[in-house]
C-alpha cells in the first residue's frame, strides 16, 4: 500500500494474504465479507497496513483541526481552501489504498473461492461491492 502525504510518498510492505489465510484460517463475516481470523479477531485485507492507515488518518485529523483553527482565526479564505484540498487529497489516497487492498485480498479470495466451489455468486457479490464503493468515491 502507498500512503501519500504532503511531504512525499510512504510505502509500506504488505504481507501475503494467502500465507496469513493458511496460517489463520478463512472466516466469513455477516454480510458475506471475506476476512481472516487473527488471534481471535477478524483481520481484513488492509491488516498489514493498519498502522500506516492509522498514522495517516491521525495526520488528517490534525489537518482538519488546523482548518477549524484557521476559520476561527479568520485566516484568508484561499489559504483555508488550500488546506481543505490537501485534506481531500489525503483522504483520497487513503480511500484508494483501501480499495486496492480490497481488490487484492477480498476480491481475489472470492475468485479463488468461486473457482473451488464452482459458484460465481461470491465473486459477483465482491465485484458489485467494489463497484458500489468506487461509485461512492466518485460522488
XYZ file of C-alpha atoms in Angstrom:
139
model
C 0.000 0.000 0.000
C 1.226 3.501 -0.686
C 0.157 6.365 1.512
C 0.736 9.816 0.112
C 1.393 12.809 2.311
C 2.110 16.446 1.673
C 5.824 15.780 2.091
C 6.149 12.665 -0.023
C 5.008 9.113 -0.535
C 5.459 6.407 2.068
C 5.250 2.775 1.037
C 4.638 0.005 3.495
C 5.256 -3.648 2.830
C 2.192 -5.850 2.735
C 2.378 -9.462 3.849
C 0.948 -12.258 1.748
C -2.752 -12.636 2.392
C -2.590 -16.241 1.247
C 0.091 -17.113 3.806
C -1.855 -15.408 6.573
C -5.048 -17.162 5.483
C -3.347 -20.542 5.519
C -1.930 -19.885 8.989
C -5.068 -18.351 10.476
C -7.925 -19.953 8.508
C -10.532 -18.065 6.483
C -13.695 -16.723 8.045
C -16.766 -15.107 6.598
C -18.343 -12.168 8.396
C -22.039 -11.367 8.454
C -22.903 -9.757 5.167
C -20.548 -12.029 3.252
C -17.310 -10.085 3.755
C -14.205 -12.221 3.392
C -11.775 -11.866 6.257
C -9.291 -13.869 8.226
C -9.130 -14.698 11.913
C -6.004 -13.492 13.680
C -5.663 -14.022 17.431
C -9.437 -14.366 17.799
C -10.106 -11.131 15.876
C -11.179 -10.617 12.296
C -8.464 -9.143 10.048
C -9.227 -7.590 6.684
C -7.053 -7.145 3.614
C -5.664 -3.879 4.974
C -4.462 -5.517 8.219
C -0.806 -5.477 7.147
C -1.070 -1.715 6.555
C -3.283 -0.861 9.517
C -0.623 1.144 11.382
C 0.155 3.213 8.270
C -3.550 3.915 7.753
C -3.999 4.936 11.376
C -0.976 7.257 11.255
C -2.257 8.868 8.073
C -5.777 9.282 9.447
C -4.438 10.871 12.636
C -2.406 13.268 10.499
C -5.556 14.121 8.509
C -7.468 14.630 11.756
C -4.816 17.140 12.807
C -5.105 18.886 9.443
C -8.878 19.210 9.884
C -8.414 20.669 13.376
C -5.932 23.121 11.840
C -8.524 24.172 9.266
C -11.074 24.783 12.021
C -8.489 26.893 13.823
C -7.835 28.849 10.623
C -11.548 29.615 10.292
C -11.741 30.590 13.960
C -8.773 32.932 13.462
C -10.331 34.484 10.333
C -7.495 33.379 8.032
C -7.555 34.190 4.326
C -10.168 32.075 2.533
C -7.813 30.872 -0.216
C -5.371 29.593 2.418
C -8.220 27.664 4.055
C -9.336 26.261 0.705
C -5.766 25.134 0.027
C -5.777 23.170 3.274
C -9.217 21.698 2.525
C -7.861 20.499 -0.836
C -4.901 18.899 0.948
C -7.236 17.028 3.310
C -9.391 15.887 0.393
C -6.293 14.642 -1.414
C -5.074 12.796 1.679
C -8.471 11.138 2.178
C -8.496 10.196 -1.493
C -5.109 8.479 -1.046
C -6.416 6.532 1.960
C -9.540 5.536 0.015
C -7.552 4.317 -2.965
C -5.241 2.320 -0.711
C -8.176 0.632 0.998
C -9.795 -0.078 -2.357
C -6.549 -1.576 -3.653
C -6.320 -3.793 -0.556
C -9.932 -4.862 -1.059
C -9.271 -5.809 -4.670
C -6.010 -7.635 -3.869
C -7.401 -9.599 -0.963
C -11.173 -9.800 -0.735
C -11.927 -9.933 -4.465
C -9.035 -12.304 -5.195
C -10.124 -14.573 -2.318
C -13.680 -14.546 -3.675
C -12.393 -15.504 -7.131
C -10.414 -18.385 -5.627
C -13.455 -19.484 -3.640
C -15.594 -19.301 -6.786
C -13.061 -21.425 -8.671
C -13.078 -24.016 -5.880
C -16.838 -24.111 -5.336
C -17.845 -23.687 -8.971
C -20.282 -20.938 -7.985
C -19.694 -17.416 -9.251
C -22.103 -15.867 -6.716
C -19.348 -14.930 -4.257
C -17.202 -13.213 -6.899
C -20.243 -11.434 -8.335
C -21.050 -10.087 -4.863
C -17.467 -8.856 -4.260
C -17.260 -7.172 -7.662
C -20.626 -5.470 -7.045
C -19.427 -4.382 -3.597
C -16.215 -2.910 -5.082
C -18.167 -1.184 -7.859
C -20.502 0.412 -5.313
C -17.516 1.604 -3.260
C -15.935 3.154 -6.359
C -19.227 4.834 -7.167
C -19.358 6.370 -3.678
C -15.777 7.611 -4.050
C -16.581 9.311 -7.345
C -19.510 11.320 -5.947
